[in-house]
Amino acid sequence: MKKIGITCYPTVGGSGVIATELGILLAEQGNEIHFITSSLPFRLDHIHPKLFYHEVELNHYPVFQYPPYDLALASKMAEVIDQEELDILHVHYAMPHAICAILAKQIANRDVKIVTTLHGTDITVLGIDRTFKKMIKHGIEQSDAVTAVSHSLVKQTADMLGINKDISVIYNFVNEKEYHKRERTTVKRQYGIKPDEKVIIHISNFRKVKRVQDVIQTFAIVTKHVKAKLLLVGDGPEYSEARQLVVKLHLDDHVLFLGKQKNVSELLSISDLKLLLSEKESFGLVLLEAMSCEVPGIGTNVGGVPEVIKHNETGYIVELGDVEQAASYAIRLLQDEEMLEKFSLNALKRARTEFHSDKIVAAYTALYNRVL
Ligand code: GMT
């Protein structure tokens, strides 16, 4: 039994989900898990005697122009390391969380081990602001162990930072109890989708990198050949642009903007195909969530996406921006029931083998044992 502190951005998409689900599974295996975050992680919605939550409180002192979140976090980490006698501090993101963990370790009285998981966003930040390069590098080099969610991210990190640090690839996973296909004919009807219409789904935070416009353009071609509806799930900076494009392309009756949704597995259960046409994606957790609900995906040849989708088996890979190719694959799949069923089952099988939570949690546990 280990005592593990976990820090993530509790409200940020995939990385927050992975950190929380991992903590829950580790607690179920008998470890004591202490979340140290600015708010309750959004998936931490049930009680368990081995799960604890320590809130990083931010006081707004008039002398500080900006509230010192990073310092408040480091201070809280140091407090929890000592009080709870943590063995490991597992942080998600090198910046700022690994940096905070390093500082906390220096302040605390215990020799806690720091494990850092990279989700890709640090590297994206670097592409925009090089001033953080040395700090991110420091965070990675000073961690006792570093993991990344895809081989592509390991390579990208090494290329951009020029480091030799050994980074282990531990893929993402989903909670299989939550992500599985259910019979949801009523849900389909409630959304006004006819039984003979296919459902294409896109889920994201509508950031520019997600290229929601490409999803809509792809759908515009598909809908000329296949009776279908497009579900757009999520919200973010590109939301109104996306709405305008739908109106411009006269797709209003075929595209449903659902905003942020909690029970995504219910929506995946009525979906036939998932589109993720991002320009940056270190893994693409939403693709795995879809696969786990028997939904094949079409994704771009960027980052870790080709490590998740097996081309021509669990979906298709297209070049960035190639909406014609994406549409052609979608039409081929949606018009061939037999092939669609085969791809759906392949997707499920891959989700339950390569990315099974048992396998991933075992990999993290082995890594913890190695550093201790
Ligand atoms: O993609 C985002 O905007 C959110 C970000 C996050 O921190 O959750 O996602 C990153 O981590 C996910 C979990 O490992 C990955 O599935 C996403 O691919 C990755 N996003 C990018 O690399 C852009």
CSV table of C-alpha atoms in Angstrom, one decimal, residues 61-347:
chain,number,residue,atom,x,y,z
A,61,TYR,CA,-4.1,39.8,-1.2
A,62,PRO,CA,-4.3,43.4,-2.5
A,63,VAL,CA,-0.4,43.6,-2.7
A,64,PHE,CA,-0.3,40.8,-5.3
A,65,GLN,CA,-1.3,41.8,-8.8
A,66,TYR,CA,-1.9,38.2,-9.6
A,67,PRO,CA,-3.0,35.5,-7.2
A,68,PRO,CA,0.0,33.2,-6.6
A,69,TYR,CA,-1.6,29.8,-7.5
A,70,ASP,CA,1.7,28.0,-8.2
A,71,LEU,CA,3.1,29.0,-4.8
A,72,ALA,CA,-0.1,28.2,-3.0
A,73,LEU,CA,-0.1,24.8,-4.6
A,74,ALA,CA,3.6,24.1,-3.7
A,75,SER,CA,2.9,25.1,-0.2
A,76,LYS,CA,-0.1,22.8,0.0
A,77,MET,CA,1.8,20.0,-1.5
A,78,ALA,CA,4.6,20.3,1.1
A,79,GLU,CA,2.0,20.3,3.9
A,80,VAL,CA,0.3,17.2,2.6
A,81,ILE,CA,3.6,15.4,2.0
A,82,ASP,CA,4.5,15.8,5.6
A,83,GLN,CA,1.1,15.4,7.3
A,84,GLU,CA,0.0,12.4,5.2
A,85,GLU,CA,3.5,10.9,4.9
A,86,LEU,CA,3.3,10.7,1.1
A,87,ASP,CA,5.6,8.2,-0.7
A,88,ILE,CA,4.8,9.6,-4.2
A,89,LEU,CA,3.6,12.8,-5.7
A,90,HIS,CA,2.2,12.1,-9.2
A,91,VAL,CA,1.7,15.4,-11.1
A,92,HIS,CA,0.0,15.8,-14.5
A,93,TYR,CA,1.8,18.5,-16.6
A,94,ALA,CA,5.4,19.5,-16.2
A,95,MET,CA,4.4,23.1,-16.1
A,96,PRO,CA,3.5,24.2,-13.6
A,97,HIS,CA,2.8,21.1,-11.6
A,98,ALA,CA,6.2,19.3,-11.7
A,99,ILE,CA,7.9,22.6,-10.8
A,100,CYS,CA,5.5,23.0,-7.8
A,101,ALA,CA,6.3,19.4,-6.8
A,102,ILE,CA,10.1,20.1,-6.9
A,103,LEU,CA,9.7,23.2,-4.8
A,104,ALA,CA,7.3,21.3,-2.4
A,105,LYS,CA,9.9,18.5,-2.0
A,106,GLN,CA,12.6,21.0,-1.1
A,107,ILE,CA,10.3,22.6,1.5
A,108,ALA,CA,8.9,19.3,3.0
A,109,ASN,CA,10.8,17.0,5.5
A,110,ARG,CA,10.2,13.8,3.6
A,111,ASP,CA,11.9,12.4,0.6
A,112,VAL,CA,8.8,12.1,-1.6
A,113,LYS,CA,9.3,10.7,-5.2
A,114,ILE,CA,8.0,12.9,-8.0
A,115,VAL,CA,6.3,11.2,-11.0
A,116,THR,CA,5.3,13.5,-13.9
A,117,THR,CA,2.9,12.6,-16.7
A,118,LEU,CA,3.1,14.7,-19.8
A,119,HIS,CA,-0.2,15.2,-21.7
A,120,GLY,CA,1.2,17.3,-24.6
A,121,THR,CA,-0.2,20.7,-23.6
A,122,ASP,CA,3.2,21.8,-22.2
A,123,ILE,CA,4.7,21.2,-25.6
A,124,THR,CA,1.9,23.1,-27.3
A,125,VAL,CA,2.6,26.0,-24.9
A,126,LEU,CA,6.3,25.8,-25.9
A,127,GLY,CA,5.4,26.2,-29.5
A,128,ILE,CA,3.8,29.6,-28.6
A,129,ASP,CA,6.1,30.8,-25.9
A,130,ARG,CA,9.8,29.6,-25.8
A,131,THR,CA,10.5,31.4,-22.6
A,132,PHE,CA,9.2,28.4,-20.7
A,133,LYS,CA,11.6,26.0,-22.3
A,134,LYS,CA,14.2,25.8,-19.5
A,135,MET,CA,11.5,25.6,-16.9
A,136,ILE,CA,9.7,22.7,-18.5
A,137,LYS,CA,13.0,20.9,-19.1
A,138,HIS,CA,13.9,21.4,-15.4
A,139,GLY,CA,10.5,20.0,-14.3
A,140,ILE,CA,11.1,16.9,-16.5
A,141,GLU,CA,14.7,16.4,-15.6
A,142,GLN,CA,14.2,16.8,-11.8
A,143,SER,CA,11.3,14.3,-11.7
A,144,ASP,CA,12.1,10.8,-10.5
A,145,ALA,CA,10.1,9.3,-13.3
A,146,VAL,CA,8.4,10.8,-16.3
A,147,THR,CA,5.6,9.3,-18.5
A,148,ALA,CA,4.0,10.5,-21.7
A,149,VAL,CA,0.7,9.4,-23.1
A,150,SER,CA,2.1,8.4,-26.6
A,151,HIS,CA,5.3,7.6,-28.4
A,152,SER,CA,4.7,10.6,-30.5
A,153,LEU,CA,4.7,12.9,-27.4
A,154,VAL,CA,8.0,11.3,-26.2
A,155,LYS,CA,9.6,12.1,-29.5
A,156,GLN,CA,8.2,15.6,-29.7
A,157,THR,CA,9.4,16.3,-26.1
A,158,ALA,CA,12.9,15.1,-26.9
A,159,ASP,CA,13.0,17.1,-30.1
A,160,MET,CA,11.8,20.3,-28.6
A,161,LEU,CA,13.6,20.2,-25.3
A,162,GLY,CA,16.8,18.3,-26.3
A,163,ILE,CA,16.7,16.1,-23.2
A,164,ASN,CA,17.9,12.5,-22.7
A,165,LYS,CA,15.7,11.7,-19.8
A,166,ASP,CA,14.0,8.3,-20.1
A,167,ILE,CA,10.3,8.9,-20.7
A,168,SER,CA,8.0,5.8,-20.4
A,169,VAL,CA,5.0,5.6,-22.6
A,170,ILE,CA,1.9,4.8,-20.6
A,171,TYR,CA,-1.2,5.1,-22.8
A,172,ASN,CA,-4.5,6.6,-21.5
A,173,PHE,CA,-7.4,4.4,-20.5
A,174,VAL,CA,-11.1,4.7,-19.8
A,175,ASN,CA,-13.4,3.6,-17.0
A,176,GLU,CA,-15.0,0.6,-18.6
A,177,LYS,CA,-17.9,0.6,-16.2
A,178,GLU,CA,-18.9,4.0,-17.6
A,179,TYR,CA,-17.8,3.7,-21.2
A,180,HIS,CA,-19.7,0.8,-22.8
A,181,LYS,CA,-22.4,0.6,-25.3
A,182,ARG,CA,-26.0,0.7,-24.0
A,183,GLU,CA,-29.3,0.3,-25.7
A,184,ARG,CA,-30.4,3.9,-26.2
A,185,THR,CA,-33.2,4.0,-28.9
A,186,THR,CA,-35.2,6.4,-26.8
A,187,VAL,CA,-32.3,8.9,-26.5
A,188,LYS,CA,-32.0,8.8,-30.3
A,189,ARG,CA,-35.7,9.5,-30.6
A,190,GLN,CA,-35.5,12.3,-28.0
A,191,TYR,CA,-33.0,14.1,-30.1
A,192,GLY,CA,-35.2,13.9,-33.2
A,193,ILE,CA,-32.9,11.4,-35.0
A,194,LYS,CA,-34.8,9.0,-37.2
A,195,PRO,CA,-34.0,5.2,-36.9
A,196,ASP,CA,-32.6,5.1,-40.4
A,197,GLU,CA,-30.2,8.1,-39.8
A,198,LYS,CA,-26.6,7.5,-39.0
A,199,VAL,CA,-25.0,9.5,-36.2
A,200,ILE,CA,-21.6,11.2,-36.4
A,201,ILE,CA,-20.2,12.7,-33.3
A,202,HIS,CA,-17.5,15.1,-32.4
A,203,ILE,CA,-16.5,15.9,-28.8
A,204,SER,CA,-14.0,18.6,-27.9
A,205,ASN,CA,-13.4,21.9,-26.1
A,206,PHE,CA,-13.7,23.7,-29.4
A,207,ARG,CA,-10.2,25.2,-29.2
A,208,LYS,CA,-8.7,26.2,-32.6
A,209,VAL,CA,-6.5,23.1,-32.6
A,210,LYS,CA,-9.5,20.9,-32.7
A,211,ARG,CA,-10.5,22.1,-36.2
A,212,VAL,CA,-14.2,21.8,-35.6
A,213,GLN,CA,-14.7,23.5,-39.0
A,214,ASP,CA,-13.1,20.5,-40.7
A,215,VAL,CA,-15.5,18.3,-39.0
A,216,ILE,CA,-18.5,20.3,-40.3
A,217,GLN,CA,-17.0,20.5,-43.8
A,218,THR,CA,-16.5,16.7,-43.8
A,219,PHE,CA,-20.1,16.2,-42.6
A,220,ALA,CA,-21.3,18.5,-45.4
A,221,ILE,CA,-20.0,16.1,-47.9
A,222,VAL,CA,-21.1,13.0,-46.1
A,223,THR,CA,-24.7,14.2,-45.8
A,224,LYS,CA,-25.0,14.4,-49.6
A,225,HIS,CA,-24.6,10.6,-49.7
A,226,VAL,CA,-25.8,9.2,-46.3
A,227,LYS,CA,-28.8,10.1,-44.2
A,228,ALA,CA,-27.1,11.4,-41.1
A,229,LYS,CA,-27.0,13.8,-38.2
A,230,LEU,CA,-23.9,15.4,-36.7
A,231,LEU,CA,-23.7,15.8,-32.9
A,232,LEU,CA,-21.3,18.5,-31.8
A,233,VAL,CA,-20.6,18.1,-28.1
A,234,GLY,CA,-18.6,20.7,-26.1
A,235,ASP,CA,-18.0,24.4,-25.9
A,236,GLY,CA,-15.1,26.7,-26.3
A,237,PRO,CA,-13.6,29.6,-28.3
A,238,GLU,CA,-14.6,28.3,-31.8
A,239,TYR,CA,-18.2,27.7,-30.9
A,240,SER,CA,-19.8,30.6,-32.6
A,241,GLU,CA,-17.6,30.2,-35.7
A,242,ALA,CA,-18.8,26.7,-35.9
A,243,ARG,CA,-22.5,27.8,-35.6
A,244,GLN,CA,-22.0,30.3,-38.4
A,245,LEU,CA,-20.4,27.7,-40.7
A,246,VAL,CA,-23.4,25.4,-40.1
A,247,VAL,CA,-25.8,28.1,-41.1
A,248,LYS,CA,-23.7,29.1,-44.1
A,249,LEU,CA,-23.7,25.5,-45.4
A,250,HIS,CA,-27.4,25.1,-44.8
A,251,LEU,CA,-26.9,22.3,-42.4
A,252,ASP,CA,-29.0,23.6,-39.5
A,253,ASP,CA,-31.5,20.7,-39.7
A,254,HIS,CA,-28.7,18.1,-39.6
A,255,VAL,CA,-26.3,19.4,-37.0
A,256,LEU,CA,-27.1,19.4,-33.3
A,257,PHE,CA,-25.0,21.6,-31.0
A,258,LEU,CA,-25.3,20.0,-27.6
A,259,GLY,CA,-22.9,22.1,-25.5
A,260,LYS,CA,-21.0,20.6,-22.6
A,261,GLN,CA,-22.4,17.2,-21.6
A,262,LYS,CA,-21.6,15.0,-18.6
A,263,ASN,CA,-22.9,11.6,-19.7
A,264,VAL,CA,-21.0,11.4,-23.0
A,265,SER,CA,-21.2,7.5,-23.0
A,266,GLU,CA,-25.0,7.8,-23.5
A,267,LEU,CA,-24.4,10.0,-26.6
A,268,LEU,CA,-21.6,7.6,-27.9
A,269,SER,CA,-24.1,4.8,-27.5
A,270,ILE,CA,-26.3,6.3,-30.2
A,271,SER,CA,-23.3,7.2,-32.5
A,272,ASP,CA,-22.0,5.3,-35.5
A,273,LEU,CA,-18.8,7.3,-36.1
A,274,LYS,CA,-16.5,9.6,-34.3
A,275,LEU,CA,-14.6,12.4,-36.0
A,276,LEU,CA,-11.4,14.0,-34.5
A,277,LEU,CA,-9.6,16.1,-37.1
A,278,SER,CA,-7.3,18.1,-34.8
A,279,GLU,CA,-4.0,19.7,-35.8
A,280,LYS,CA,-2.5,18.8,-32.4
A,281,GLU,CA,-3.4,15.8,-30.3
A,282,SER,CA,-0.9,13.9,-28.1
A,283,PHE,CA,-3.4,11.0,-27.6
A,284,GLY,CA,-7.1,11.9,-28.2
A,285,LEU,CA,-8.8,10.4,-25.2
A,286,VAL,CA,-12.2,11.0,-26.8
A,287,LEU,CA,-11.3,8.5,-29.5
A,288,LEU,CA,-10.7,5.9,-26.9
A,289,GLU,CA,-13.9,6.7,-25.1
A,290,ALA,CA,-15.7,6.2,-28.5
A,291,MET,CA,-13.9,2.9,-29.1
A,292,SER,CA,-14.9,1.7,-25.7
A,293,CYS,CA,-18.5,2.3,-26.7
A,294,GLU,CA,-18.0,0.4,-30.0
A,295,VAL,CA,-17.7,3.6,-32.1
A,296,PRO,CA,-14.9,3.6,-34.8
A,297,GLY,CA,-13.2,6.9,-35.5
A,298,ILE,CA,-11.6,9.0,-38.2
A,299,GLY,CA,-8.7,11.0,-37.0
A,300,THR,CA,-5.8,13.1,-38.4
A,301,ASN,CA,-2.3,11.9,-38.9
A,302,VAL,CA,-1.0,14.0,-36.0
A,303,GLY,CA,0.6,13.3,-32.7
A,304,GLY,CA,-0.6,10.2,-30.9
A,305,VAL,CA,-3.8,9.7,-33.0
A,306,PRO,CA,-2.4,7.0,-35.2
A,307,GLU,CA,-1.4,5.1,-32.1
A,308,VAL,CA,-5.0,5.1,-31.0
A,309,ILE,CA,-6.8,4.4,-34.3
A,310,LYS,CA,-5.6,1.4,-36.2
A,311,HIS,CA,-6.0,2.5,-39.8
A,312,ASN,CA,-8.5,0.4,-41.8
A,313,GLU,CA,-9.3,-1.7,-38.7
A,314,THR,CA,-10.8,0.5,-36.0
A,315,GLY,CA,-11.2,3.6,-38.2
A,316,TYR,CA,-9.2,5.7,-40.6
A,317,ILE,CA,-6.3,8.1,-40.5
A,318,VAL,CA,-6.4,11.1,-42.8
A,319,GLU,CA,-3.9,13.9,-43.5
A,320,LEU,CA,-4.6,17.2,-41.6
A,321,GLY,CA,-7.2,19.3,-43.5
A,322,ASP,CA,-8.1,16.6,-46.0
A,323,VAL,CA,-11.9,16.7,-45.5
A,324,GLU,CA,-12.6,15.0,-48.9
A,325,GLN,CA,-10.7,11.9,-47.8
A,326,ALA,CA,-12.3,12.0,-44.3
A,327,ALA,CA,-15.7,12.2,-46.0
A,328,SER,CA,-14.9,9.4,-48.4
A,329,TYR,CA,-13.9,7.1,-45.6
A,330,ALA,CA,-17.0,8.0,-43.6
A,331,ILE,CA,-19.3,7.4,-46.5
A,332,ARG,CA,-17.7,4.0,-47.3
A,333,LEU,CA,-18.1,2.9,-43.7
A,334,LEU,CA,-21.6,4.3,-43.1
A,335,GLN,CA,-22.9,2.7,-46.3
A,336,ASP,CA,-21.6,-0.8,-45.5
A,337,GLU,CA,-23.4,-2.2,-42.5
A,338,GLU,CA,-21.2,-5.3,-42.3
A,339,MET,CA,-18.0,-3.3,-42.4
A,340,LEU,CA,-19.3,-0.8,-39.8
A,341,GLU,CA,-20.1,-3.7,-37.5
A,342,LYS,CA,-16.7,-5.2,-38.0
A,343,PHE,CA,-14.9,-1.9,-37.3
A,344,SER,CA,-17.1,-1.3,-34.2
A,345,LEU,CA,-16.1,-4.7,-32.8
A,346,ASN,CA,-12.5,-4.1,-33.7
A,347,ALA,CA,-12.6,-0.8,-31.9
